[in-house]
Amino acid sequence: MRAYIIRRLLLVIPTFIGISMLTFALIQLAPGSPIAYKLQGMEGDMQADAATRDIIEQTKALYGLDKPIPVQYALWLGRLLRFDFGNSMKDQRPVMEKIVEALPVTLMFNLISIFLVYIISIPVGVYSATHPGTKRDSSLTIILFILYSMPTFWVAMLLILFLGGGEYLDWFPIHGLQSGTAESMSLLSRIADHVWHMVLPLFCLTYGGLALLSRYMRAGMLDVLRQDYIRTARAYGFSERTVLWKYTMRNSLIAIVTLLGSLLPALIGGSIIIETIFSIPGMGRLAFEAVLSRDYPLIMGEVTIASLLTLAGLLLSDLLYVAVDPRIKLG
């Protein structure tokens, strides 16, 4: 196990370098530039005066954009080894400082979402698998397929329209993580206010993964229930509860444990949409604003953190796979 973990950690290095090189190249080749974005803020004659070649070249030299792309990447990688992402081109603040402020928010939402997905999808999948072909199973199947097919941004807009005071009910707040009067609230009221602000974003982050994992859990359990050793256990007179929880559940979990590695990057990608729509100050909204302003250092910092989180999720998925199924040998 230790040797396997070391090999996987070593494999992270070339994988991350490949991701960062591709991202760096795509950013450089994308239309627009941070210099053009900065010059857009000037008006009238000032813009005409500023948009001279000398000013542009000076600005490029200031941010290192006058060097060849491979040299720029090498310099960025060197700074990364010192945990220095550079300064944001938009406001000159250190990129690491901005990420440290936003990362806890996104991690909180994603971890809670993953917990909710698994804690709900497992019993839903088990119920469907133990009641196949019934009306309730069919109803759950229809509901889950509908949930999985609905785009996240569309669901978010519907929730705002119907439950966030858009046109109908005003049950949930739709902006930020706390009310404007939160500072004057008691501790319990502030916690309740914080949780109330999280309801709609968490639902949007959770329902797709919940629908997917519930179906995987159902399919995995149905497959296990058809195995010969399950029929043998029943023939020996074990109760259905013992057969289900002792002999079926563990092997059925293999089907959804391996999905953790793909669920985490999906949630990180979904955070961009959800945090932007609900004005949540997390990594997703920060990445969206960085792309709009062509803030290269901030974009690369975001990609670095997202890549490391994704690679960590893949490693955790492999380790959980072995924990659930001891027959798997790590090679």
mmCIF file of C-alpha atoms in Angstrom:
data_model
loop_
_atom_site.group_PDB
_atom_site.id
_atom_site.type_symbol
_atom_site.label_atom_id
_atom_site.label_comp_id
_atom_site.label_asym_id
_atom_site.label_seq_id
_atom_site.Cartn_x
_atom_site.Cartn_y
_atom_site.Cartn_z
ATOM 1 C CA MET A 1 0.000 0.000 0.000
ATOM 2 C CA ARG A 2 2.752 2.458 0.935
ATOM 3 C CA ALA A 3 4.686 1.740 -2.279
ATOM 4 C CA TYR A 4 1.521 2.211 -4.335
ATOM 5 C CA ILE A 5 0.770 5.570 -2.713
ATOM 6 C CA ILE A 6 4.339 6.728 -3.355
ATOM 7 C CA ARG A 7 4.102 5.694 -7.017
ATOM 8 C CA ARG A 8 0.794 7.478 -7.427
ATOM 9 C CA LEU A 9 2.152 10.611 -5.785
ATOM 10 C CA LEU A 10 5.142 10.551 -8.123
ATOM 11 C CA LEU A 11 2.762 10.124 -11.062
ATOM 12 C CA VAL A 12 0.995 13.314 -9.984
ATOM 13 C CA ILE A 13 4.061 15.360 -10.951
ATOM 14 C CA PRO A 14 4.132 14.642 -14.728
ATOM 15 C CA THR A 15 0.323 14.662 -14.841
ATOM 16 C CA PHE A 16 0.190 18.096 -13.242
ATOM 17 C CA ILE A 17 2.941 19.434 -15.511
ATOM 18 C CA GLY A 18 1.013 18.215 -18.550
ATOM 19 C CA ILE A 19 -2.210 19.874 -17.331
ATOM 20 C CA SER A 20 -0.452 23.147 -16.521
ATOM 21 C CA MET A 21 1.393 23.233 -19.875
ATOM 22 C CA LEU A 22 -1.814 22.685 -21.817
ATOM 23 C CA THR A 23 -3.684 25.285 -19.786
ATOM 24 C CA PHE A 24 -0.866 27.809 -20.102
ATOM 25 C CA ALA A 25 -0.775 27.358 -23.878
ATOM 26 C CA LEU A 26 -4.559 27.675 -24.230
ATOM 27 C CA ILE A 27 -4.590 30.854 -22.151
ATOM 28 C CA GLN A 28 -1.870 32.423 -24.276
ATOM 29 C CA LEU A 29 -3.601 31.454 -27.526
ATOM 30 C CA ALA A 30 -7.035 32.679 -26.428
ATOM 31 C CA PRO A 31 -8.321 35.898 -28.054
ATOM 32 C CA GLY A 32 -7.930 39.108 -26.101
ATOM 33 C CA SER A 33 -5.233 40.087 -23.643
ATOM 34 C CA PRO A 34 -4.999 41.527 -20.124
ATOM 35 C CA ILE A 35 -3.337 44.634 -21.564
ATOM 36 C CA ALA A 36 -6.306 45.366 -23.831
ATOM 37 C CA TYR A 37 -8.614 44.802 -20.864
ATOM 38 C CA LYS A 38 -6.684 47.286 -18.735
ATOM 39 C CA LEU A 39 -6.685 49.914 -21.499
ATOM 40 C CA GLN A 40 -10.468 49.612 -21.853
ATOM 41 C CA GLY A 41 -10.827 51.354 -18.521
ATOM 42 C CA MET A 42 -9.440 54.595 -19.921
ATOM 43 C CA GLU A 43 -11.600 57.190 -21.607
ATOM 44 C CA GLY A 44 -11.303 59.777 -24.348
ATOM 45 C CA ASP A 45 -7.888 61.173 -25.196
ATOM 46 C CA MET A 46 -6.275 59.265 -22.344
ATOM 47 C CA GLN A 47 -7.128 56.020 -24.085
ATOM 48 C CA ALA A 48 -5.682 57.266 -27.361
ATOM 49 C CA ASP A 49 -2.499 58.411 -25.635
ATOM 50 C CA ALA A 50 -2.148 55.216 -23.622
ATOM 51 C CA ALA A 51 -2.698 52.892 -26.551
ATOM 52 C CA THR A 52 0.732 53.579 -27.995
ATOM 53 C CA ARG A 53 3.212 50.880 -28.762
ATOM 54 C CA ASP A 54 5.600 52.129 -26.069
ATOM 55 C CA ILE A 55 3.003 51.855 -23.342
ATOM 56 C CA ILE A 56 1.916 48.438 -24.569
ATOM 57 C CA GLU A 57 5.497 47.159 -24.671
ATOM 58 C CA GLN A 58 6.207 48.523 -21.207
ATOM 59 C CA THR A 59 3.107 46.819 -19.847
ATOM 60 C CA LYS A 60 4.086 43.541 -21.493
ATOM 61 C CA ALA A 61 7.559 43.765 -20.001
ATOM 62 C CA LEU A 62 6.082 44.515 -16.579
ATOM 63 C CA TYR A 63 4.091 41.262 -16.596
ATOM 64 C CA GLY A 64 6.637 39.216 -18.542
ATOM 65 C CA LEU A 65 4.342 38.905 -21.567
ATOM 66 C CA ASP A 66 7.105 40.016 -23.933
ATOM 67 C CA LYS A 67 8.952 36.717 -23.511
ATOM 68 C CA PRO A 68 8.317 33.533 -25.555
ATOM 69 C CA ILE A 69 5.582 31.290 -24.197
ATOM 70 C CA PRO A 70 8.000 28.478 -23.138
ATOM 71 C CA VAL A 71 10.080 31.022 -21.186
ATOM 72 C CA GLN A 72 6.953 32.434 -19.543
ATOM 73 C CA TYR A 73 5.908 28.932 -18.528
ATOM 74 C CA ALA A 74 9.360 28.102 -17.139
ATOM 75 C CA LEU A 75 9.340 31.299 -15.068
ATOM 76 C CA TRP A 76 5.827 30.531 -13.788
ATOM 77 C CA LEU A 77 6.839 26.973 -12.876
ATOM 78 C CA GLY A 78 9.876 28.283 -11.040
ATOM 79 C CA ARG A 79 7.717 30.625 -8.985
ATOM 80 C CA LEU A 80 5.294 27.800 -8.308
ATOM 81 C CA LEU A 81 8.067 25.783 -6.656
ATOM 82 C CA ARG A 82 8.343 28.683 -4.197
ATOM 83 C CA PHE A 83 4.539 28.702 -3.756
ATOM 84 C CA ASP A 84 4.399 32.055 -5.492
ATOM 85 C CA PHE A 85 1.608 32.489 -8.039
ATOM 86 C CA GLY A 86 2.515 36.113 -8.665
ATOM 87 C CA ASN A 87 0.200 39.110 -8.456
ATOM 88 C CA SER A 88 -3.222 39.511 -10.007
ATOM 89 C CA MET A 89 -3.185 41.695 -13.111
ATOM 90 C CA LYS A 90 -6.539 43.150 -12.135
ATOM 91 C CA ASP A 91 -5.828 44.595 -8.684
ATOM 92 C CA GLN A 92 -2.141 43.730 -8.019
ATOM 93 C CA ARG A 93 -3.051 41.594 -5.005
ATOM 94 C CA PRO A 94 -1.069 38.360 -4.517
ATOM 95 C CA VAL A 95 -2.858 35.474 -6.236
ATOM 96 C CA MET A 96 -2.225 33.181 -3.276
ATOM 97 C CA GLU A 97 -3.940 35.653 -0.971
ATOM 98 C CA LYS A 98 -7.053 35.738 -3.154
ATOM 99 C CA ILE A 99 -7.117 31.940 -3.427
ATOM 100 C CA VAL A 100 -6.727 31.497 0.331
ATOM 101 C CA GLU A 101 -9.775 33.725 0.841
ATOM 102 C CA ALA A 102 -11.945 31.888 -1.708
ATOM 103 C CA LEU A 103 -10.820 28.263 -1.344
ATOM 104 C CA PRO A 104 -12.473 27.505 2.048
ATOM 105 C CA VAL A 105 -15.862 28.564 0.687
ATOM 106 C CA THR A 106 -15.660 26.277 -2.337
ATOM 107 C CA LEU A 107 -14.266 23.380 -0.299
ATOM 108 C CA MET A 108 -17.081 23.760 2.216
ATOM 109 C CA PHE A 109 -19.741 23.599 -0.485
ATOM 110 C CA ASN A 110 -18.096 20.694 -2.321
ATOM 111 C CA LEU A 111 -17.476 18.579 0.787
ATOM 112 C CA ILE A 112 -21.030 19.087 2.042
ATOM 113 C CA SER A 113 -22.337 18.307 -1.436
ATOM 114 C CA ILE A 114 -20.315 15.073 -1.673
ATOM 115 C CA PHE A 115 -21.533 14.040 1.793
ATOM 116 C CA LEU A 116 -25.157 14.698 0.843
ATOM 117 C CA VAL A 117 -24.802 12.889 -2.480
ATOM 118 C CA TYR A 118 -23.496 9.707 -0.876
ATOM 119 C CA ILE A 119 -25.655 9.771 2.247
ATOM 120 C CA ILE A 120 -28.825 10.092 0.137
ATOM 121 C CA SER A 121 -27.955 8.123 -3.013
ATOM 122 C CA ILE A 122 -26.965 4.943 -1.156
ATOM 123 C CA PRO A 123 -30.327 4.352 0.591
ATOM 124 C CA VAL A 124 -32.220 5.468 -2.538
ATOM 125 C CA GLY A 125 -30.252 3.019 -4.674
ATOM 126 C CA VAL A 126 -30.670 0.227 -2.130
ATOM 127 C CA TYR A 127 -34.417 0.765 -1.962
ATOM 128 C CA SER A 128 -34.762 0.734 -5.746
ATOM 129 C CA ALA A 129 -32.647 -2.416 -6.052
ATOM 130 C CA THR A 130 -34.614 -4.295 -3.387
ATOM 131 C CA HIS A 131 -37.954 -3.275 -4.914
ATOM 132 C CA PRO A 132 -37.323 -3.656 -8.669
ATOM 133 C CA GLY A 133 -40.257 -3.206 -10.989
ATOM 134 C CA THR A 134 -42.544 -1.704 -8.349
ATOM 135 C CA LYS A 135 -44.398 1.567 -8.808
ATOM 136 C CA ARG A 136 -42.116 3.300 -6.319
ATOM 137 C CA ASP A 137 -39.022 2.051 -8.131
ATOM 138 C CA SER A 138 -40.430 3.276 -11.434
ATOM 139 C CA SER A 139 -41.312 6.629 -9.912
ATOM 140 C CA LEU A 140 -37.824 7.012 -8.458
ATOM 141 C CA THR A 141 -36.328 6.098 -11.832
ATOM 142 C CA ILE A 142 -38.350 8.779 -13.622
ATOM 143 C CA ILE A 143 -37.548 11.425 -10.993
ATOM 144 C CA LEU A 144 -33.819 10.630 -11.033
ATOM 145 C CA PHE A 145 -33.617 10.701 -14.822
ATOM 146 C CA ILE A 146 -35.414 14.058 -14.877
ATOM 147 C CA LEU A 147 -33.012 15.469 -12.273
ATOM 148 C CA TYR A 148 -29.965 14.196 -14.139
ATOM 149 C CA SER A 149 -31.156 15.690 -17.427
ATOM 150 C CA MET A 150 -31.738 19.233 -16.113
ATOM 151 C CA PRO A 151 -28.882 21.740 -16.665
ATOM 152 C CA THR A 152 -27.511 23.266 -13.488
ATOM 153 C CA PHE A 153 -27.813 26.888 -14.589
ATOM 154 C CA TRP A 154 -31.440 26.356 -15.650
ATOM 155 C CA VAL A 155 -32.355 24.791 -12.299
ATOM 156 C CA ALA A 156 -30.607 27.649 -10.476
ATOM 157 C CA MET A 157 -32.607 30.234 -12.409
ATOM 158 C CA LEU A 158 -35.870 28.371 -11.758
ATOM 159 C CA LEU A 159 -35.133 28.213 -8.029
ATOM 160 C CA ILE A 160 -34.430 31.933 -7.972
ATOM 161 C CA LEU A 161 -37.615 32.628 -9.941
ATOM 162 C CA PHE A 162 -39.942 30.448 -7.852
ATOM 163 C CA LEU A 163 -38.322 30.349 -4.391
ATOM 164 C CA GLY A 164 -35.983 33.331 -4.245
ATOM 165 C CA GLY A 165 -38.415 36.205 -4.586
ATOM 166 C CA GLY A 166 -38.261 36.416 -8.363
ATOM 167 C CA GLU A 167 -41.952 36.207 -9.248
ATOM 168 C CA TYR A 168 -43.522 33.881 -6.711
ATOM 169 C CA LEU A 169 -42.256 32.816 -3.263
ATOM 170 C CA ASP A 170 -39.554 34.590 -1.286
ATOM 171 C CA TRP A 171 -38.394 31.704 0.889
ATOM 172 C CA PHE A 172 -34.643 31.620 0.344
ATOM 173 C CA PRO A 173 -31.930 34.276 -0.051
ATOM 174 C CA ILE A 174 -30.168 34.224 -3.393
ATOM 175 C CA HIS A 175 -27.134 36.432 -2.824
ATOM 176 C CA GLY A 176 -23.927 35.693 -0.918
ATOM 177 C CA LEU A 177 -23.489 33.679 2.264
ATOM 178 C CA GLN A 178 -25.075 35.934 4.842
ATOM 179 C CA SER A 179 -27.574 38.740 5.245
ATOM 180 C CA GLY A 180 -26.543 42.348 5.515
ATOM 181 C CA THR A 181 -27.649 42.382 9.166
ATOM 182 C CA ALA A 182 -25.686 39.238 10.109
ATOM 183 C CA GLU A 183 -23.206 41.161 12.275
ATOM 184 C CA SER A 184 -25.973 42.238 14.651
ATOM 185 C CA MET A 185 -27.404 38.704 14.995
ATOM 186 C CA SER A 186 -26.766 36.254 17.804
ATOM 187 C CA LEU A 187 -24.477 33.296 17.134
ATOM 188 C CA LEU A 188 -27.311 30.822 16.566
ATOM 189 C CA SER A 189 -29.183 33.274 14.339
ATOM 190 C CA ARG A 190 -26.030 33.899 12.326
ATOM 191 C CA ILE A 191 -25.495 30.158 11.846
ATOM 192 C CA ALA A 192 -29.122 29.700 10.787
ATOM 193 C CA ASP A 193 -28.810 32.627 8.389
ATOM 194 C CA HIS A 194 -25.635 31.118 6.920
ATOM 195 C CA VAL A 195 -27.286 27.714 6.444
ATOM 196 C CA TRP A 196 -30.372 29.317 4.882
ATOM 197 C CA HIS A 197 -28.173 31.045 2.293
ATOM 198 C CA MET A 198 -26.583 27.694 1.404
ATOM 199 C CA VAL A 199 -29.796 25.785 0.671
ATOM 200 C CA LEU A 200 -30.333 26.702 -2.987
ATOM 201 C CA PRO A 201 -26.645 26.534 -4.047
ATOM 202 C CA LEU A 202 -26.222 23.175 -2.309
ATOM 203 C CA PHE A 203 -29.284 21.772 -4.034
ATOM 204 C CA CYS A 204 -27.899 22.834 -7.415
ATOM 205 C CA LEU A 205 -24.536 21.236 -6.650
ATOM 206 C CA THR A 206 -26.059 18.029 -5.303
ATOM 207 C CA TYR A 207 -29.016 16.901 -7.405
ATOM 208 C CA GLY A 208 -27.062 15.790 -10.488
ATOM 209 C CA GLY A 209 -24.569 13.669 -8.566
ATOM 210 C CA LEU A 210 -27.377 12.293 -6.431
ATOM 211 C CA ALA A 211 -29.307 11.132 -9.490
ATOM 212 C CA LEU A 212 -26.228 9.556 -11.086
ATOM 213 C CA LEU A 213 -24.948 7.734 -8.004
ATOM 214 C CA SER A 214 -28.412 6.455 -7.092
ATOM 215 C CA ARG A 215 -28.665 4.733 -10.470
ATOM 216 C CA TYR A 216 -25.149 3.322 -10.171
ATOM 217 C CA MET A 217 -25.941 2.034 -6.686
ATOM 218 C CA ARG A 218 -29.130 0.394 -7.910
ATOM 219 C CA ALA A 219 -27.385 -1.261 -10.863
ATOM 220 C CA GLY A 220 -24.485 -2.440 -8.699
ATOM 221 C CA MET A 221 -26.726 -3.931 -6.059
ATOM 222 C CA LEU A 222 -28.961 -5.684 -8.605
ATOM 223 C CA ASP A 223 -25.851 -7.214 -10.152
ATOM 224 C CA VAL A 224 -24.623 -8.465 -6.758
ATOM 225 C CA LEU A 225 -28.040 -9.827 -5.793
ATOM 226 C CA ARG A 226 -27.917 -12.082 -8.872
ATOM 227 C CA GLN A 227 -24.617 -13.667 -7.833
ATOM 228 C CA ASP A 228 -24.450 -17.324 -6.800
ATOM 229 C CA TYR A 229 -23.051 -16.619 -3.329
ATOM 230 C CA ILE A 230 -26.111 -14.494 -2.525
ATOM 231 C CA ARG A 231 -28.403 -17.384 -3.486
ATOM 232 C CA THR A 232 -26.229 -19.688 -1.375
ATOM 233 C CA ALA A 233 -26.498 -17.365 1.637
ATOM 234 C CA ARG A 234 -30.259 -17.333 1.288
ATOM 235 C CA ALA A 235 -30.306 -21.116 0.950
ATOM 236 C CA TYR A 236 -28.407 -21.397 4.244
ATOM 237 C CA GLY A 237 -31.277 -19.569 5.898
ATOM 238 C CA PHE A 238 -29.708 -16.193 6.559
ATOM 239 C CA SER A 239 -32.241 -13.423 7.034
ATOM 240 C CA GLU A 240 -32.795 -11.009 4.173
ATOM 241 C CA ARG A 241 -31.394 -8.218 6.324
ATOM 242 C CA THR A 242 -28.152 -10.150 6.898
ATOM 243 C CA VAL A 243 -27.861 -11.022 3.212
ATOM 244 C CA LEU A 244 -28.439 -7.416 2.238
ATOM 245 C CA TRP A 245 -26.142 -5.623 4.657
ATOM 246 C CA LYS A 246 -23.428 -8.216 5.248
ATOM 247 C CA TYR A 247 -23.008 -9.849 1.856
ATOM 248 C CA THR A 248 -24.472 -7.435 -0.667
ATOM 249 C CA MET A 249 -23.788 -3.899 0.490
ATOM 250 C CA ARG A 250 -19.979 -3.955 0.516
ATOM 251 C CA ASN A 251 -19.630 -5.282 -3.031
ATOM 252 C CA SER A 252 -22.336 -2.922 -4.248
ATOM 253 C CA LEU A 253 -20.446 0.095 -2.951
ATOM 254 C CA ILE A 254 -17.656 -0.586 -5.453
ATOM 255 C CA ALA A 255 -19.901 0.809 -8.167
ATOM 256 C CA ILE A 256 -20.093 4.272 -6.581
ATOM 257 C CA VAL A 257 -16.798 4.509 -4.695
ATOM 258 C CA THR A 258 -14.914 4.628 -7.988
ATOM 259 C CA LEU A 259 -17.056 7.586 -9.081
ATOM 260 C CA LEU A 260 -15.570 9.844 -6.400
ATOM 261 C CA GLY A 261 -12.666 10.658 -8.679
ATOM 262 C CA SER A 262 -15.002 11.992 -11.379
ATOM 263 C CA LEU A 263 -17.505 13.575 -8.994
ATOM 264 C CA LEU A 264 -15.015 16.015 -7.478
ATOM 265 C CA PRO A 265 -13.936 17.683 -10.762
ATOM 266 C CA ALA A 266 -17.575 17.858 -11.812
ATOM 267 C CA LEU A 267 -18.405 19.711 -8.599
ATOM 268 C CA ILE A 268 -15.450 22.055 -9.054
ATOM 269 C CA GLY A 269 -16.650 22.849 -12.578
ATOM 270 C CA GLY A 270 -20.210 23.291 -11.353
ATOM 271 C CA SER A 271 -18.989 25.714 -8.692
ATOM 272 C CA ILE A 272 -18.136 28.234 -11.407
ATOM 273 C CA ILE A 273 -21.760 28.387 -12.509
ATOM 274 C CA ILE A 274 -23.377 28.205 -9.074
ATOM 275 C CA GLU A 275 -21.068 30.652 -7.322
ATOM 276 C CA THR A 276 -21.477 33.157 -10.138
ATOM 277 C CA ILE A 277 -25.278 32.921 -10.187
ATOM 278 C CA PHE A 278 -25.638 33.130 -6.388
ATOM 279 C CA SER A 279 -22.783 35.654 -5.907
ATOM 280 C CA ILE A 280 -20.832 33.329 -3.629
ATOM 281 C CA PRO A 281 -17.241 34.497 -2.992
ATOM 282 C CA GLY A 282 -15.566 31.183 -3.797
ATOM 283 C CA MET A 283 -13.052 29.756 -6.245
ATOM 284 C CA GLY A 284 -15.648 29.336 -8.985
ATOM 285 C CA ARG A 285 -16.683 32.975 -9.046
ATOM 286 C CA LEU A 286 -13.054 34.027 -8.759
ATOM 287 C CA ALA A 287 -12.181 31.890 -11.795
ATOM 288 C CA PHE A 288 -15.064 33.351 -13.792
ATOM 289 C CA GLU A 289 -13.938 36.895 -13.070
ATOM 290 C CA ALA A 290 -10.318 35.979 -13.844
ATOM 291 C CA VAL A 291 -11.269 34.654 -17.278
ATOM 292 C CA LEU A 292 -13.328 37.737 -18.083
ATOM 293 C CA SER A 293 -10.437 40.043 -17.184
ATOM 294 C CA ARG A 294 -7.778 37.810 -18.805
ATOM 295 C CA ASP A 295 -5.984 37.648 -15.462
ATOM 296 C CA TYR A 296 -3.343 35.066 -16.434
ATOM 297 C CA PRO A 297 -1.669 34.599 -13.012
ATOM 298 C CA LEU A 298 -5.006 34.150 -11.272
ATOM 299 C CA ILE A 299 -6.266 31.703 -13.926
ATOM 300 C CA MET A 300 -3.128 29.593 -13.586
ATOM 301 C CA GLY A 301 -3.406 29.695 -9.799
ATOM 302 C CA GLU A 302 -7.007 28.490 -10.005
ATOM 303 C CA VAL A 303 -6.083 25.699 -12.435
ATOM 304 C CA THR A 304 -3.236 24.618 -10.171
ATOM 305 C CA ILE A 305 -5.456 24.266 -7.115
ATOM 306 C CA ALA A 306 -8.291 22.604 -9.070
ATOM 307 C CA SER A 307 -5.853 20.141 -10.675
ATOM 308 C CA LEU A 308 -4.299 19.181 -7.347
ATOM 309 C CA LEU A 309 -7.738 18.688 -5.785
ATOM 310 C CA THR A 310 -8.824 16.515 -8.713
ATOM 311 C CA LEU A 311 -5.667 14.385 -8.597
ATOM 312 C CA ALA A 312 -6.102 14.004 -4.833
ATOM 313 C CA GLY A 313 -9.692 12.881 -5.424
ATOM 314 C CA LEU A 314 -8.560 10.259 -7.943
ATOM 315 C CA LEU A 315 -5.984 8.905 -5.493
ATOM 316 C CA LEU A 316 -8.568 8.788 -2.705
ATOM 317 C CA SER A 317 -10.953 6.964 -5.037
ATOM 318 C CA ASP A 318 -8.340 4.264 -5.715
ATOM 319 C CA LEU A 319 -7.619 3.823 -2.014
ATOM 320 C CA LEU A 320 -11.319 3.564 -1.162
ATOM 321 C CA TYR A 321 -11.702 1.020 -3.954
ATOM 322 C CA VAL A 322 -9.121 -1.207 -2.264
ATOM 323 C CA ALA A 323 -10.702 -0.672 1.162
ATOM 324 C CA VAL A 324 -14.118 -1.737 -0.123
ATOM 325 C CA ASP A 325 -12.820 -4.710 -2.133
ATOM 326 C CA PRO A 326 -9.754 -6.354 -0.496
ATOM 327 C CA ARG A 327 -9.457 -8.682 -3.504
ATOM 328 C CA ILE A 328 -7.955 -5.805 -5.468
ATOM 329 C CA LYS A 329 -4.190 -5.909 -5.381
ATOM 330 C CA LEU A 330 -2.277 -2.691 -5.749
ATOM 331 C CA GLY A 331 0.426 -3.111 -8.344
#
